[in-house]
Short mmCIF file of C-alpha atoms in Angstrom, two decimals:
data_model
loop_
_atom_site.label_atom_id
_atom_site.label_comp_id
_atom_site.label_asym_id
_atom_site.label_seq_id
_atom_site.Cartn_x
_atom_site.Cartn_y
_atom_site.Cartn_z
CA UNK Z 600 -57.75 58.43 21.46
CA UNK Z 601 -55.25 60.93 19.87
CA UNK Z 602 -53.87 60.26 16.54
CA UNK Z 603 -50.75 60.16 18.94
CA UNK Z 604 -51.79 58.01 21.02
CA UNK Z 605 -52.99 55.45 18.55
CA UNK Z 606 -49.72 55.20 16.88
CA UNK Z 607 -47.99 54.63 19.88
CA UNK Z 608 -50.64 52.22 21.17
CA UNK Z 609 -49.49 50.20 17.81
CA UNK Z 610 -46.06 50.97 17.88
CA UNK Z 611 -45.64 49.14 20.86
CA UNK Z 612 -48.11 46.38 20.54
CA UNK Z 613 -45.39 46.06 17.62
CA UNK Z 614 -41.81 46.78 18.32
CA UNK Z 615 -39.71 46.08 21.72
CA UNK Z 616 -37.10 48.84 21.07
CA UNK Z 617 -37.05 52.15 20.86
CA UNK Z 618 -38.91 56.13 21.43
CA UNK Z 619 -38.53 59.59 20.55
CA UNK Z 620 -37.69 62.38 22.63
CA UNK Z 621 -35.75 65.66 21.99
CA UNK Z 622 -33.49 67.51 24.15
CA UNK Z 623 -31.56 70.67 24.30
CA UNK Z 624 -28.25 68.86 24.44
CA UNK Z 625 -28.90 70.70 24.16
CA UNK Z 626 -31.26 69.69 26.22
CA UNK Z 627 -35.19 69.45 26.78
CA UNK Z 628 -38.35 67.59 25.80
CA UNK Z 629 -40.58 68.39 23.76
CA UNK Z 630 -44.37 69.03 23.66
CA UNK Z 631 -45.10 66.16 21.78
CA UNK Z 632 -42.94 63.21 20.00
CA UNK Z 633 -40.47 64.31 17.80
CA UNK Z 634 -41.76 61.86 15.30
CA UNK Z 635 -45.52 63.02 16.28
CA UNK Z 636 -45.22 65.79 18.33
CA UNK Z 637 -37.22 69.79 22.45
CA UNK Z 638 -35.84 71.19 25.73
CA UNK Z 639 -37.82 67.30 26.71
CA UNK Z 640 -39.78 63.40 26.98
CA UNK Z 641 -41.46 54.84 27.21
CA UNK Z 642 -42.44 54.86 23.46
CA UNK Z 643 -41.18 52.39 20.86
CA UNK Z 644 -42.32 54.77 17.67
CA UNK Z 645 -40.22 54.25 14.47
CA UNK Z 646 -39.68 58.10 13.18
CA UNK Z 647 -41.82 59.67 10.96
CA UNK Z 648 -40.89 63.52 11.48
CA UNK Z 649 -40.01 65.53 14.30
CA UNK Z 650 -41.74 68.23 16.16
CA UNK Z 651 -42.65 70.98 14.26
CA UNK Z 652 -41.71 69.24 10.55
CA UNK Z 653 -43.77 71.73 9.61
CA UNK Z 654 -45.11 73.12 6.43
CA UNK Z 655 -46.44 76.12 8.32
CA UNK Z 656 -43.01 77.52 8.08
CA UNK Z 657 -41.88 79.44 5.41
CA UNK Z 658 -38.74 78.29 2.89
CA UNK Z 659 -35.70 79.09 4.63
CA UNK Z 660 -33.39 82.04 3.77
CA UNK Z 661 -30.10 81.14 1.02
CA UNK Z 662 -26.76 79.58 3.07
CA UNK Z 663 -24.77 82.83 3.51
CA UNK Z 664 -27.77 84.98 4.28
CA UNK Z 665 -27.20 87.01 7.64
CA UNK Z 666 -29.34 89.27 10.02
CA UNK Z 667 -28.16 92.28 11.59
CA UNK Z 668 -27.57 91.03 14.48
CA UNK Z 669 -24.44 88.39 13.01
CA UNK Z 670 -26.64 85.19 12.80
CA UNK Z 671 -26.08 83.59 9.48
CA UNK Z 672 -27.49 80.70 7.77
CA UNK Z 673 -25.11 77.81 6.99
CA UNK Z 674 -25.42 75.08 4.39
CA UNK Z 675 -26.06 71.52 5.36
CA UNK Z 676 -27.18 68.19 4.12
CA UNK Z 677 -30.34 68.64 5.46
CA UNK Z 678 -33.98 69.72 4.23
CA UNK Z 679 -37.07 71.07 5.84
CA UNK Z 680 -37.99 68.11 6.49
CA UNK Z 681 -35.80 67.25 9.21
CA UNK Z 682 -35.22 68.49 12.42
CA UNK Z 683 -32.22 69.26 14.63
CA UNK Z 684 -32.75 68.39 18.84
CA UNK Z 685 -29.36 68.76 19.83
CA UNK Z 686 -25.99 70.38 18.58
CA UNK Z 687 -22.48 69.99 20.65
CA UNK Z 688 -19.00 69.75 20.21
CA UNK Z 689 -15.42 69.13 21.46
CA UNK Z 690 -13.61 72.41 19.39
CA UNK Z 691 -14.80 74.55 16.73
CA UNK Z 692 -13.53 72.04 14.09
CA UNK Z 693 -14.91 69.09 15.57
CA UNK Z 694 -18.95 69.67 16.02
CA UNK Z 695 -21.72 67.10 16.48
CA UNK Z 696 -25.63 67.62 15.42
CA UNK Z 697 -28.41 65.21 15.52
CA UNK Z 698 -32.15 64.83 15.11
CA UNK Z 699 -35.28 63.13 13.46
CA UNK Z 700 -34.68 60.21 11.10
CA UNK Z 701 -31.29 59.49 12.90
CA UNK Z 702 -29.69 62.13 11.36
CA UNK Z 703 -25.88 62.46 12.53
CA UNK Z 704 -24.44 65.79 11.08
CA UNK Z 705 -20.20 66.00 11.70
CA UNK Z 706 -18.67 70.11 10.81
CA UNK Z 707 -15.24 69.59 10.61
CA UNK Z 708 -14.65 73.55 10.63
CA UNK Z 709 -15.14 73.89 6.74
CA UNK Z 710 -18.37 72.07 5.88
CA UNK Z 711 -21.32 70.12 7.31
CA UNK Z 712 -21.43 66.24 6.55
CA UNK Z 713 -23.82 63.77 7.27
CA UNK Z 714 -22.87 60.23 8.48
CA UNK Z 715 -24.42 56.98 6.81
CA UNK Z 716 -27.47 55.74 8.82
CA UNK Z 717 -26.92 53.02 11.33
CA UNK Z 718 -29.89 50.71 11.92
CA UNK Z 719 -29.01 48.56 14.33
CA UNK Z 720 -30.66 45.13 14.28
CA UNK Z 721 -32.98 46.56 11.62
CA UNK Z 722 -34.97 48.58 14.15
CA UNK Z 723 -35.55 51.30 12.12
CA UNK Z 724 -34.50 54.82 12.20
CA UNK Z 725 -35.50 56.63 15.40
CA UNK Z 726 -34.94 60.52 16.54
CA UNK Z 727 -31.51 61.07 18.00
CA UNK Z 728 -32.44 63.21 21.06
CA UNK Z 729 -29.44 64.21 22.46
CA UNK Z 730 -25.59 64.56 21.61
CA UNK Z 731 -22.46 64.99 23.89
CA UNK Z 732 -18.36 65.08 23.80
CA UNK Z 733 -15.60 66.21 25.62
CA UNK Z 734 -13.21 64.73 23.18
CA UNK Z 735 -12.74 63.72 19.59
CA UNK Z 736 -13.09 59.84 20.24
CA UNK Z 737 -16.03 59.70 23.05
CA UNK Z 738 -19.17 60.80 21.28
CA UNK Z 739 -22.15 59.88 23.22
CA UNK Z 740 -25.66 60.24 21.34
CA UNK Z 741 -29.39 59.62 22.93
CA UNK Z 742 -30.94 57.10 20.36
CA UNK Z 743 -34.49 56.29 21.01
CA UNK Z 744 -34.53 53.59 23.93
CA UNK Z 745 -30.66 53.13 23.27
CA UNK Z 746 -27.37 54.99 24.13
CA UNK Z 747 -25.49 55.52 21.17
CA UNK Z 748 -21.12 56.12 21.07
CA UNK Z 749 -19.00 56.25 18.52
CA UNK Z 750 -15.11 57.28 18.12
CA UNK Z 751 -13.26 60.04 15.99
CA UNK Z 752 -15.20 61.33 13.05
CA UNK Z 753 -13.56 59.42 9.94
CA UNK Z 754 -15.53 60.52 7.24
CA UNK Z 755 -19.46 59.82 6.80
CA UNK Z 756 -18.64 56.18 6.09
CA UNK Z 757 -16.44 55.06 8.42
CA UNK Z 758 -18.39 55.53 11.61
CA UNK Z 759 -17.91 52.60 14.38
CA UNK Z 760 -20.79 52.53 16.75
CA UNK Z 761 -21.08 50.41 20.14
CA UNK Z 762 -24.97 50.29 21.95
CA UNK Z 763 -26.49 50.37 25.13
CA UNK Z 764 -29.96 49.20 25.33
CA UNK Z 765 -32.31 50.41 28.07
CA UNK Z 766 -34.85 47.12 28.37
CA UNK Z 767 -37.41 49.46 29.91
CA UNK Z 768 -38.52 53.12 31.53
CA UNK Z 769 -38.22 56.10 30.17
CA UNK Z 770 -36.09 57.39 27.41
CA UNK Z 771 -32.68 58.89 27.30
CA UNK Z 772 -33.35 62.35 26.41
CA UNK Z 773 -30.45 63.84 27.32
CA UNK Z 774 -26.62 63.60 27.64
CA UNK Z 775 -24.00 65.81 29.70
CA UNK Z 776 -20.41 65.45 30.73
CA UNK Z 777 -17.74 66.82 32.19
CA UNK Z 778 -14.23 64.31 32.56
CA UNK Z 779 -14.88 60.81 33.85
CA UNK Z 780 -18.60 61.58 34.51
CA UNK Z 781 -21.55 61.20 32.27
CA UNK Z 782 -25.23 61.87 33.17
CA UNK Z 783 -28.27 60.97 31.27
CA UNK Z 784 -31.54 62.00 31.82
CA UNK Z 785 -34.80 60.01 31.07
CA UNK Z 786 -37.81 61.42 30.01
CA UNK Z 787 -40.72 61.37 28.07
CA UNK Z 788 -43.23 58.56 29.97
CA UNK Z 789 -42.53 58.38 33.54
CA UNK Z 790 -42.35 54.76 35.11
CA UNK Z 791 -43.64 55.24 39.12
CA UNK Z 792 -40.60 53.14 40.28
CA UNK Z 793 -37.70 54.31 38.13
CA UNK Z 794 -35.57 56.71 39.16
CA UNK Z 795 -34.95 58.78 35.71
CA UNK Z 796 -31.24 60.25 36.10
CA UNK Z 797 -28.04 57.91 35.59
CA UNK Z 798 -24.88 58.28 36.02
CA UNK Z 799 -21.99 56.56 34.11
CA UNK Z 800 -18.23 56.47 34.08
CA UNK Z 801 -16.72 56.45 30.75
CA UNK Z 802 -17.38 54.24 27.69
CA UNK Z 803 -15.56 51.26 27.95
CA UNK Z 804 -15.25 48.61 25.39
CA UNK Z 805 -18.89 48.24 24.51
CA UNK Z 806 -20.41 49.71 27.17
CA UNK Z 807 -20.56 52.39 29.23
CA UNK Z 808 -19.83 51.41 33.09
CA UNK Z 809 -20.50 51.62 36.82
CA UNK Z 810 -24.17 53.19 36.42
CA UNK Z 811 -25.74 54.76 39.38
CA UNK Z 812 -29.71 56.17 39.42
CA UNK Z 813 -30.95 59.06 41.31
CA UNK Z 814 -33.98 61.42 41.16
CA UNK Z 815 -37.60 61.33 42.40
CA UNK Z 816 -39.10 58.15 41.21
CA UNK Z 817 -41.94 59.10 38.50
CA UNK Z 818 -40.24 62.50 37.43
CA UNK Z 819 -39.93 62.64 33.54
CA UNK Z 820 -36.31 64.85 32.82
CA UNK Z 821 -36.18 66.91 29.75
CA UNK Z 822 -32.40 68.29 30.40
CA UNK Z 823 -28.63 68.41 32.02
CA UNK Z 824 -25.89 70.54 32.77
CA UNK Z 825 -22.92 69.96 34.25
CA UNK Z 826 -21.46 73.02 35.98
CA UNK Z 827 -18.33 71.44 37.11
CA UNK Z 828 -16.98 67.89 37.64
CA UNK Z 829 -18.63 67.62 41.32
CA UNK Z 830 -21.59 69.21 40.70
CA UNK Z 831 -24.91 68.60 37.93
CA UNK Z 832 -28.49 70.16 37.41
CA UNK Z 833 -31.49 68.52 35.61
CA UNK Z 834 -34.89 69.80 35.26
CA UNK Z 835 -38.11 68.14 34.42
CA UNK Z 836 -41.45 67.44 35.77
CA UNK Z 837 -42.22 65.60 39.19
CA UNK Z 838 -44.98 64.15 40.75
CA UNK Z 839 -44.69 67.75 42.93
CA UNK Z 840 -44.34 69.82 39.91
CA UNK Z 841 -41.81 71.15 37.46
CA UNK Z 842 -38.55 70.28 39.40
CA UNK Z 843 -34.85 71.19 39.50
CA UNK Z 844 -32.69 68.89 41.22
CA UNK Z 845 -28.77 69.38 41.88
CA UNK Z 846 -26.17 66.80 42.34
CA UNK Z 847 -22.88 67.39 44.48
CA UNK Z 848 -20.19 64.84 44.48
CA UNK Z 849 -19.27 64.51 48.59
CA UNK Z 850 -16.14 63.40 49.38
CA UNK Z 851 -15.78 60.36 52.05
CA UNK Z 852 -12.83 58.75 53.88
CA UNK Z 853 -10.05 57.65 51.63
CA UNK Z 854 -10.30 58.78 47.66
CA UNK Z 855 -13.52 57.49 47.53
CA UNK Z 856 -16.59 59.75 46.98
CA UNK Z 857 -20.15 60.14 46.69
CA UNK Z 858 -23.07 61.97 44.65
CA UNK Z 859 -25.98 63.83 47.16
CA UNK Z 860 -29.26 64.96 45.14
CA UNK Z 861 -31.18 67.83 46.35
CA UNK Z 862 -34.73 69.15 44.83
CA UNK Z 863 -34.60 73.09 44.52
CA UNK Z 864 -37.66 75.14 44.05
CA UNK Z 865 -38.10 76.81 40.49
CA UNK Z 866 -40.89 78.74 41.24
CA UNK Z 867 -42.31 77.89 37.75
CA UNK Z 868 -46.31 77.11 37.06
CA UNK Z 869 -44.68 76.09 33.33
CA UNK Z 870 -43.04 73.51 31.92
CA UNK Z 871 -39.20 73.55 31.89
CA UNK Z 872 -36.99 72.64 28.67
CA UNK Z 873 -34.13 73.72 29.66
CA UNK Z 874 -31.52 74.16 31.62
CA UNK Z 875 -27.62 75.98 32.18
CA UNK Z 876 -25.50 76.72 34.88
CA UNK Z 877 -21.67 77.74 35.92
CA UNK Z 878 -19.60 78.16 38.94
CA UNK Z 879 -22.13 81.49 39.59
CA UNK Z 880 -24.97 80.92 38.00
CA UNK Z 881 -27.80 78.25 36.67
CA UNK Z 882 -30.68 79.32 34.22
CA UNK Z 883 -34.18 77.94 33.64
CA UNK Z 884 -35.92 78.69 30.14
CA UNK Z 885 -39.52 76.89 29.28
CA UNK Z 886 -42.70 77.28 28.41
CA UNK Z 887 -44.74 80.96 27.55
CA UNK Z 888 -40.52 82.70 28.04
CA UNK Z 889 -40.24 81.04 31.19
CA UNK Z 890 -36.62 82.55 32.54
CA UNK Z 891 -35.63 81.58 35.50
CA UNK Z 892 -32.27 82.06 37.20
CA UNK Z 893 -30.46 80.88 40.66
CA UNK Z 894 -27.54 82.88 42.01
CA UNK Z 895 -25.36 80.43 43.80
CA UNK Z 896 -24.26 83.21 46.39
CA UNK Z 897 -27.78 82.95 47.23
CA UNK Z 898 -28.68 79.16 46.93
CA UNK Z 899 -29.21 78.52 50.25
CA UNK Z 900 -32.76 80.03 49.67
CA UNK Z 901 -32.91 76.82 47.81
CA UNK Z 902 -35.44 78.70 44.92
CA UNK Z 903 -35.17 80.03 41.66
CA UNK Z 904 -35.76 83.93 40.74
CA UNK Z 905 -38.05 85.45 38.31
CA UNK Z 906 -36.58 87.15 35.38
CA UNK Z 907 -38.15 89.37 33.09
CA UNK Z 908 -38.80 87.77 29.67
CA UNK Z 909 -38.95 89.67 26.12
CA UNK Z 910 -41.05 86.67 24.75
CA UNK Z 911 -43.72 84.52 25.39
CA UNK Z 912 -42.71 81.88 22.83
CA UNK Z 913 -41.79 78.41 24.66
CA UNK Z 914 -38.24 78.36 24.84
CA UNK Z 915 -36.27 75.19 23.85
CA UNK Z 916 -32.58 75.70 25.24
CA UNK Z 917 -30.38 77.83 26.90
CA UNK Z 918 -26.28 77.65 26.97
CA UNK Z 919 -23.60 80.14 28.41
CA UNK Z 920 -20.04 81.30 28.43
CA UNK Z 921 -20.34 82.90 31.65
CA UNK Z 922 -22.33 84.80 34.32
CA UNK Z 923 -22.61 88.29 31.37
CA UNK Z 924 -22.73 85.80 28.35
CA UNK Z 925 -25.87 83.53 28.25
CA UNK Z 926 -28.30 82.38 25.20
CA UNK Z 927 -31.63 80.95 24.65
CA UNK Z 928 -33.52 80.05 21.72
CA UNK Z 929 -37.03 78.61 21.34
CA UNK Z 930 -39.82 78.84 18.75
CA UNK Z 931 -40.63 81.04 15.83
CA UNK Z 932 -37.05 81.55 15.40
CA UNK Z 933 -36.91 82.95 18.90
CA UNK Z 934 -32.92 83.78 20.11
CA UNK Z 935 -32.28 85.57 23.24
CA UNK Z 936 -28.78 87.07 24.60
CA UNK Z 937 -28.20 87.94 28.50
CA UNK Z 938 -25.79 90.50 28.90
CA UNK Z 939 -25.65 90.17 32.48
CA UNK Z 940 -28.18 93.21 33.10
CA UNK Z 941 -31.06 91.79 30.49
CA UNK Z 942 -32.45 89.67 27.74
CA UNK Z 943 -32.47 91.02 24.11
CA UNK Z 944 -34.40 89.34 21.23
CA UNK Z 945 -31.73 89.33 18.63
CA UNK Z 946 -32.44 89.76 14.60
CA UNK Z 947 -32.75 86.82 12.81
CA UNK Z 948 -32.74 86.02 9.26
CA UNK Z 949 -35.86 84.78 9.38
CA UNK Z 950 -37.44 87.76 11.05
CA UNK Z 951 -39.39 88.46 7.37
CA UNK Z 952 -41.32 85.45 7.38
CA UNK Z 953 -44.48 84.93 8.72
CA UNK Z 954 -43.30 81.73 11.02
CA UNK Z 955 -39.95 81.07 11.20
CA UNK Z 956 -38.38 77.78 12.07
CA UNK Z 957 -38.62 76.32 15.87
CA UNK Z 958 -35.24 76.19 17.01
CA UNK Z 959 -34.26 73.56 19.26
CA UNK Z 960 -30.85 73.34 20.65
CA UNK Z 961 -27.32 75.96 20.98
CA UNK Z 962 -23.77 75.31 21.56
CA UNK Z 963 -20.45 77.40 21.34
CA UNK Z 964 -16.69 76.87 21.46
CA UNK Z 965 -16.45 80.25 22.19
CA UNK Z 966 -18.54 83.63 22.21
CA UNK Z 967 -17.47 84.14 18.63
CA UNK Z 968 -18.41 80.98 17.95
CA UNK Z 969 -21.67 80.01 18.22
CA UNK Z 970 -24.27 77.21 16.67
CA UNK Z 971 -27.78 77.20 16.73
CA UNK Z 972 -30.03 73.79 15.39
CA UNK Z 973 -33.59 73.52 14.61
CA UNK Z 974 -36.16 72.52 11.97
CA UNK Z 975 -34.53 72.05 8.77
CA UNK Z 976 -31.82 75.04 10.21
CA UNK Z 977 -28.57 75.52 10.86
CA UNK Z 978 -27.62 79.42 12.24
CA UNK Z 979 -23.71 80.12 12.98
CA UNK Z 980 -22.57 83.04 14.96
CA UNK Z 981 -19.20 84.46 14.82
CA UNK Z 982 -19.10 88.08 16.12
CA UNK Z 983 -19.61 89.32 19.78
CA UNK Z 984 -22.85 89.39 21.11
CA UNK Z 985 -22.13 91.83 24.30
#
């Protein structure tokens, strides 16, 4: 038995709540457990790391010091030893980032700040594995087996969290949006009869309501997007392989409507982490590079295409602005940019170390304003990447 597999064989022989998982909101899974071990992955493990808490990688570049490229690394409350999974926000003065030890960062557009630890019950502290907002006062955050959401950021004090327990199945590892819709996807273990993708209408009181389930019963998700208010992705790994399904909101008689799930092919032999997609487009990043991409125009083929890759580190995330405008980052420091012709490795400031920090999730408010989250790392962007 793994060292991995041990502690979790004790963990739950101990505990009845909650896992780790990471996803790249930012969304995906990761290898291994956070705590043990993003864009990925029932375990009730109480954290004790993340993925990649590593002391293989070297000390991290001065806050302020910038690559060629624009990337610049930004102070933060954090150390090495913990790790980022997912970064999102609702403006670029009001930006979410989570990770191992139940680390809630808030950026209020001046300076990082890190919010008080919530234990709830006395559980523990778990790896947060995903976060997600529209607006100011509906922060939803993937908390081992529970669903985390909180209200405006009042300082890191003053936080007022509501739960929603999962009693059983796979972990929330990842949490997408888009007006009075909210998807999570469940990864990590699969359970043979539960269907691992939920959808919820907004927060309510102390709960969020009127869940739904879809997806193939035994798949393990590692990520979301949400392209548009009728229409969602999530990738992961099936009992058929690694899978991509779509869901389309059909209208019926009346105002009353309805959510169809298709499986597309993604043509990939390697583990997915990630996932993106717009109006035109939807990306695929994983394991060894893996870039994949889907032209709607073309999606009746119902399959991905095969894009050239400039890596063949695993990548984590990916995140867009448009069709011309799309990021990826992975490990080793790894950060792609599609111009709409190619993918470019860009310069990093870590680029003079022998290994470089895994980086784990990305998220912008605009192409001049973009944030990148990984182990013990926060990189901002602020010029033009085209």
């Amino acid at each position: 038995m793994t060292s991995l597999a041990a502690k979790l064989q004790a963990s739950l022989a101990a505990l009845s709540t909650f896992g780790i998982v990471m996803a790249c909101a930012h969304q995906s899974a990761f290898d291994e457990e956070p705590e043990d071990r993003p864009d990925q992955g029932d375990r009730q493990v109480v954290d004790g790391g993340a993925p990649g808490t590593a002391s293989n990688v070297d000390a991290s570049p001065e806050a302020g010091t910038c690559s060629v490229s624009g990337l610049c690394v930004v102070s933060a409350p954090i150390d090495e030893t913990i790790t980022l999974t997912s970064v999102w926000g609702s403006s670029d003065h009001d930006i979410y980032a989570v990770g191992s030890l139940a680390t809630i960062l808030h950026y209020d557009g001046s300076k990082w700040e890190q919010a008080a630890r919530s234990e709830p019950d006395g559980a523990g502290a778990f790896t947060l594995h995903s976060v997600w907002l529209e607006r100011p006062d509906d922060v939803w955050i993937a908390d081992g087996r529970r669903l985390r959401h909180g209200s405006a950021w009042k300082g890191p004090t003053q936080a007022d969290w509501s739960y929603f327990d999962y009693p059983k199945g796979p972990l929330p590892v990842a949490i997408r949006g888009r007006q009075n819709t909210v998807w999570v996807a469940r990864g990590l273990m699969s359970a043979p009869n539960e269907q691992p993708l939920d959808r919820f209408d907004r927060w309510t009181e102390q709960e969020p309501t009127a869940r739904e389930t879809f997806g193939a019963s035994g798949a393990t998700l590692n990520a979301l997007a949400v392209s548009s208010p009728d229409e969602a992705w999530a990738t992961g790994t099936c009992p058929s392989g690694h899978c991509v399904f779509r869901m389309t909101r059909q209208a019926m008689d009346g105002s009353a409507s309805t959510w169809q799930l298709e499986e597309l092919d993604s043509r990939s032999a390697r583990r997915l982490f990630g996932i993106w997609g717009d109006e035109h487009v939807v990306w695929l990043v994983g394991e060894g590079g893996t870039l994949r991409r889907l032209d709607k125009g073309q999606s009746l083929e119902r399959r991905f295409d095969f894009v050239d890759s400039p890596v063949d580190s695993d990548l984590r995330c990916v995140f867009g602005f448009s069709k011309d405008d799309v990021w990826a980052v992975g490990e080793d420091s790894t950060v792609l940019h599609w111009d709409g012709t190619s993918w470019k490795r860009l310069e990093t400031p870590f680029d003079d170390a022998s290994k470089g920090p895994n980086l784990y999730a990305i998220w912008g408010s605009s192409p001049e304003d973009v944030w990148i989250v990984g182990e013990g790392t926060v990189l901002h962007f602020g010029g033009n990447a085209q």
